[in-house]
Short mmCIF file of C-alpha atoms in Angstrom, two decimals:
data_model
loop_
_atom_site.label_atom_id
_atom_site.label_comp_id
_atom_site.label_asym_id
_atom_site.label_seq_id
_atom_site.Cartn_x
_atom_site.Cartn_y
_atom_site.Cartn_z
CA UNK A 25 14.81 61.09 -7.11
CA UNK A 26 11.90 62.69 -5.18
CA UNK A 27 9.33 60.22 -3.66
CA UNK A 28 6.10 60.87 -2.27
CA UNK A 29 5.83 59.11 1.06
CA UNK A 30 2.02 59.15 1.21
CA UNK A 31 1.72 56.57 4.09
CA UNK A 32 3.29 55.08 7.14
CA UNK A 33 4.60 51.67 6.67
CA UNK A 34 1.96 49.13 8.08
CA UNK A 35 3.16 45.75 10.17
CA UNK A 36 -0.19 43.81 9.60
CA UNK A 37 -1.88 42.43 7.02
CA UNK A 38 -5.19 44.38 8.17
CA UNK A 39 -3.08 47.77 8.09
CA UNK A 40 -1.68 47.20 4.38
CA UNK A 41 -5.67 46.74 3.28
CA UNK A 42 -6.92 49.20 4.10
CA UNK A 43 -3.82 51.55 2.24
CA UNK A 44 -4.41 49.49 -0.69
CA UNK A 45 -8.03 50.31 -0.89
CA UNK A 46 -7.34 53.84 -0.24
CA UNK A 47 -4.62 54.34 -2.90
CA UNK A 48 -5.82 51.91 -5.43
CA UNK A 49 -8.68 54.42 -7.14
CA UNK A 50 -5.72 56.65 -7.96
CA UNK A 51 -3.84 54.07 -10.24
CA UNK A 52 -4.13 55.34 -13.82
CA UNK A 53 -4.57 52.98 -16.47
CA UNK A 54 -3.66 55.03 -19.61
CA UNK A 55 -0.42 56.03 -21.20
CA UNK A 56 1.26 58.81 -19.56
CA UNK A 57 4.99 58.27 -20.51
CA UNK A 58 7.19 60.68 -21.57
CA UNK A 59 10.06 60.02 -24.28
CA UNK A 60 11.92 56.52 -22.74
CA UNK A 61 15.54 57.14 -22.46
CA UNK A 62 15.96 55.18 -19.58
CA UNK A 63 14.20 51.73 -18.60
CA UNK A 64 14.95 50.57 -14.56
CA UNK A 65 14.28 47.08 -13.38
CA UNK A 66 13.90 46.30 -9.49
CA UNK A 67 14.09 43.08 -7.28
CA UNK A 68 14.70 42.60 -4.00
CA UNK A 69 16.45 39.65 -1.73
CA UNK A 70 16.91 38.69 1.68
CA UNK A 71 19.54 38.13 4.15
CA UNK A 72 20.31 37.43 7.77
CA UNK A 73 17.57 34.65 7.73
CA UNK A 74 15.21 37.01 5.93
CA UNK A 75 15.54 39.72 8.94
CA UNK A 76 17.21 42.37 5.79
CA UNK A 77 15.78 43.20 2.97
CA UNK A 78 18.86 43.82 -0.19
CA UNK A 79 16.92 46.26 -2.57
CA UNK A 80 18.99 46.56 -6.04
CA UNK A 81 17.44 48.96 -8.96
CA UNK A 82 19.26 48.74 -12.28
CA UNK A 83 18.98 51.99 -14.72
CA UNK A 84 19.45 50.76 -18.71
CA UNK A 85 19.57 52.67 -21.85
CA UNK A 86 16.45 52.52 -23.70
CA UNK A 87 16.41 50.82 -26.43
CA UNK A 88 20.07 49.16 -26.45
CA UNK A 89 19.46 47.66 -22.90
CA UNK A 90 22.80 48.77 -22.11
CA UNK A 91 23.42 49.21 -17.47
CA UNK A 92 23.75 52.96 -17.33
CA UNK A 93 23.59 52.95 -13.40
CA UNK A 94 22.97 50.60 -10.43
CA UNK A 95 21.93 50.80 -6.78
CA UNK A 96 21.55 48.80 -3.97
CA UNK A 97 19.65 49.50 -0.45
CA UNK A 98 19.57 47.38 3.05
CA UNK A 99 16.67 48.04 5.05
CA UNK A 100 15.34 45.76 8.36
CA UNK A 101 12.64 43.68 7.43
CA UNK A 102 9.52 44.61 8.77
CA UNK A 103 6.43 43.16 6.95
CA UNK A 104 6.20 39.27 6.93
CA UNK A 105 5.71 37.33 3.50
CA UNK A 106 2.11 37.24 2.71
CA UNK A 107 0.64 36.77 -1.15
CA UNK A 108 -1.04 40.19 -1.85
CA UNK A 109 1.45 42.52 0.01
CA UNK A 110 4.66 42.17 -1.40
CA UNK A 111 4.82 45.74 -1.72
CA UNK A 112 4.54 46.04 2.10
CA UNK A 113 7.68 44.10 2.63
CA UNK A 114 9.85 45.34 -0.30
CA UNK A 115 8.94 48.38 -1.33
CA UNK A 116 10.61 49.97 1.13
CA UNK A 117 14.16 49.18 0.57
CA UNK A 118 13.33 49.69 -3.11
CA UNK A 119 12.64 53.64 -2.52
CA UNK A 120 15.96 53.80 -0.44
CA UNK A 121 17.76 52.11 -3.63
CA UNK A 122 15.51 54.45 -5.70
CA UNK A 123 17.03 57.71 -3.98
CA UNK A 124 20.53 56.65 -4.55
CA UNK A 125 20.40 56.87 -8.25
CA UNK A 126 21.20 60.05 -10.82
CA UNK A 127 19.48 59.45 -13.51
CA UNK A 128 15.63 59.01 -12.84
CA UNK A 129 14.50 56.34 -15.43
CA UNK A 130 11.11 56.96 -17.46
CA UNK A 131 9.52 53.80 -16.82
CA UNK A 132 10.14 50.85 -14.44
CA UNK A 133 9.74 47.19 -14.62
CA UNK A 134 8.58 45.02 -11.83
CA UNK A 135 9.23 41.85 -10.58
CA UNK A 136 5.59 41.58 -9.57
CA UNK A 137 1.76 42.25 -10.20
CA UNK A 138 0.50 45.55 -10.99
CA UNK A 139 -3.65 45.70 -11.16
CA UNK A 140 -3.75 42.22 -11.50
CA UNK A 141 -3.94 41.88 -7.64
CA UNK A 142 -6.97 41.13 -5.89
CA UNK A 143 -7.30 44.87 -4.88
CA UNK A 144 -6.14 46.32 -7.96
CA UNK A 145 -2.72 47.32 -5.81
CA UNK A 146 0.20 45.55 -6.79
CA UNK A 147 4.02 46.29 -6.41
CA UNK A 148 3.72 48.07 -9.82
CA UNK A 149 1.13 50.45 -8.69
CA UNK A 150 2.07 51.56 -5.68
CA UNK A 151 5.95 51.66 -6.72
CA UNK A 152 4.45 53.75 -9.23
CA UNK A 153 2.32 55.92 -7.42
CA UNK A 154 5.07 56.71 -4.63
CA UNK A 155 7.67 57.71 -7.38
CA UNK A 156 5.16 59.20 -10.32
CA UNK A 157 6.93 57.00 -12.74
CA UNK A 158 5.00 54.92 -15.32
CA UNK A 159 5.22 51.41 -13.51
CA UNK A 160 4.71 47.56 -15.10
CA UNK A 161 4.30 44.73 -13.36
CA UNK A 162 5.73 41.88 -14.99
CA UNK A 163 5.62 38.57 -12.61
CA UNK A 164 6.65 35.01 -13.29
CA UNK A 165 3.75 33.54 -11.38
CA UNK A 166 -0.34 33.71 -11.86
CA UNK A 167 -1.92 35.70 -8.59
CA UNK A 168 -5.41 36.01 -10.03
CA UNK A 169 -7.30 35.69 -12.79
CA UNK A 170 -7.68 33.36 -15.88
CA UNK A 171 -6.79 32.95 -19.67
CA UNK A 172 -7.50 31.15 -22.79
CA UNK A 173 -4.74 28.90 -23.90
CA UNK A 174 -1.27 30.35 -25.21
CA UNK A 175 0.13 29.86 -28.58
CA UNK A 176 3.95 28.23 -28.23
CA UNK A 177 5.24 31.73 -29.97
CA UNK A 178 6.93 34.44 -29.18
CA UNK A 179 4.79 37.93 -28.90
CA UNK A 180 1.66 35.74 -27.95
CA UNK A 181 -0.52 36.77 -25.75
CA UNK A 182 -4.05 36.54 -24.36
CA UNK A 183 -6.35 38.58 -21.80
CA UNK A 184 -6.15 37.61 -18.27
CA UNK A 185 -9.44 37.98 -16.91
CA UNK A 186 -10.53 38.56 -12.84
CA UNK A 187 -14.17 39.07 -11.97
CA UNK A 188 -15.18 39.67 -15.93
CA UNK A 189 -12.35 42.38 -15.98
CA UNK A 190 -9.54 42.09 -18.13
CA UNK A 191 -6.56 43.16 -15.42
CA UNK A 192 -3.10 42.05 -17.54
CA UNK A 193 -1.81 39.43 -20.31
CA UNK A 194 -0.01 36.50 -20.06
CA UNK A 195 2.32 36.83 -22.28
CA UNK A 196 4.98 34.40 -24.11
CA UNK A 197 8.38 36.58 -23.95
CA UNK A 198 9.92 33.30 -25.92
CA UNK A 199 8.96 30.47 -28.37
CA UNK A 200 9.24 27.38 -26.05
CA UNK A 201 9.33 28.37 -22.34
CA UNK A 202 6.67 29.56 -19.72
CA UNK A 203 5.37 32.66 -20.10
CA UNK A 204 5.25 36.06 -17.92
CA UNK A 205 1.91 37.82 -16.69
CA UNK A 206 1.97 41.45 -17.71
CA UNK A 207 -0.47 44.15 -16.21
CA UNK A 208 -0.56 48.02 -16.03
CA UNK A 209 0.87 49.52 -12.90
CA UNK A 210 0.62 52.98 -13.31
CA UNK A 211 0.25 55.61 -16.19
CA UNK A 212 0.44 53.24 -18.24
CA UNK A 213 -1.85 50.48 -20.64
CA UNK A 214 -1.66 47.36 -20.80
CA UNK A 215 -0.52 47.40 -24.95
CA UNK A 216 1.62 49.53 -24.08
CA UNK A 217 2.81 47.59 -21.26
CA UNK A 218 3.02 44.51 -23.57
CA UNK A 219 5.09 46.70 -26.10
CA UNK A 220 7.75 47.58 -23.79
CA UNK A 221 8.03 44.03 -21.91
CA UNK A 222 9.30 42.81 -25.22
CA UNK A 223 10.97 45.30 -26.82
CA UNK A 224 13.67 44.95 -23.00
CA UNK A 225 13.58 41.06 -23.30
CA UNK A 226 15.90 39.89 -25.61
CA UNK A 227 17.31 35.96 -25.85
CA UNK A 228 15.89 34.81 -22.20
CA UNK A 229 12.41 34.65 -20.77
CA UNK A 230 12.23 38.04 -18.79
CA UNK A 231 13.12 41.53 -19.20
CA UNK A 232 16.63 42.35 -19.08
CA UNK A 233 15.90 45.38 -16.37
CA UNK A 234 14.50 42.30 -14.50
CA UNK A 235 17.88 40.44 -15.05
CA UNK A 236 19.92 42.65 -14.06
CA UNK A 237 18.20 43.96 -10.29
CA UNK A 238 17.85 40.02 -9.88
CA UNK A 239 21.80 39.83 -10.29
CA UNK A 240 22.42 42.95 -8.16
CA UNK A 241 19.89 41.99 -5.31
CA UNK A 242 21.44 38.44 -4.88
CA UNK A 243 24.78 40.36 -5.10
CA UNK A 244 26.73 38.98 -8.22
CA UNK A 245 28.35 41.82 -8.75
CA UNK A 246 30.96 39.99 -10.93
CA UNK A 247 28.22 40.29 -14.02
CA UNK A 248 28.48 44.08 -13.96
CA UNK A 249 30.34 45.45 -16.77
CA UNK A 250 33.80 47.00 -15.53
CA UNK A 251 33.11 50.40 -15.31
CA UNK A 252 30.53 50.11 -13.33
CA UNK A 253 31.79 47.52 -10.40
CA UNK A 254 32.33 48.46 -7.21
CA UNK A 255 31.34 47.50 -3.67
CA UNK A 256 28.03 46.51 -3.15
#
């Protein structure tokens, strides 16, 4: 997979701003998918006292949710853990992971924001923008913005709202449990977006790409189907 490095990788806070600003006008908010044949889901852990970062991408068949393909990245850590840059400090590892694979999914799920981010610029977007890959960020935790109150149902949703812009959904994935906050990361919208969160989540709360890099990045490779195990 090709990647378009368009920046150096900041160290501050102040640095990663000022990118974000820069590359957030960019961030389309309309569909621009091709046919899905292949969903990927990404996370990212932490060893050696949080010093590496373990990037793991997972590559499933679209729409059987089926692991086609896996791959994991170690990269030094070298942005510290502050709300609003998580792309800073994992994105990184998650292009290495991203260059390992052979099949170049269609559309990828984050474990993160995508415009609903104080500067437009979450994980989703700029993952997104560095690969050209419609990108949707799909995060268990609020960052900004407010909503009306959720129906207890599955396929609920409502608007989240930041300075009297709608920037994602909070969305109930399941009848009964919390629910997951949806936005656009890059070419594509946010119904969209909503569409294809549920159609990969199945019986649990989030998406089964999700699942699956979350299993791979905390290295429990003893869930991966046997055909596809091997050292990682």
């Amino acid at each position: 997979m090709k990647i378009n490095q368009r920046h150096d990788w900041p160290l501050t806070a102040e640095e990663a701003i000022i990118i974000q600003q820069q590359l957030a006008s960019e961030v389309i908010t309309s569909d621009q998918l091709t046919t899905v044949q292949y969903v990927a889901g990404v996370d990212v852990g932490f060893t050696e006292s949080g010093s590496i970062t373990r990037a793991a991408v997972a590559v499933l068949s679209f729409s059987d949710l089926q692991l086609q393909e896996y791959a994991i990245a170690y990269r030094p850590t070298t942005f510290p853990y502050v709300p609003g840059f998580l792309s800073f400090r994992e994105v990184p590892a998650v292009i290495e992971a991203l260059e390992k694979l052979s099949i170049t999914p269609n559309l990828i799920l984050c474990d993160g924001q995508g415009i609903a981010h104080p500067r437009r610029f979450g994980i989703a977007c700029h993952l997104g923008l560095l690969t050209d890959i419609p990108a949707i960020g799909v995060a268990k935790s609020l960052l900004v913005g407010k909503h009306a109150e959720l129906p207890d149902q599955r396929e609920a949703w409502q608007p989240l709202v930041y300075r009297n812009q709608t920037v994602g959904a909070v969305l109930r994935t399941r009848t009964g449990v919390k629910p997951v906050y949806v936005s656009s990361g890059h070419k594509i919208s946010l119904a969209t977006a909503i569409d294809y969160v549920l159609r990969c989540t199945t019986k649990y709360r989030l998406p089964e790409t999700t699942r699956w890099a979350d299993k791979l990045a905390s290295n429990r490779g003893s869930i991966l189907p046997e055909n596809l195990k091997s050292e990682i």
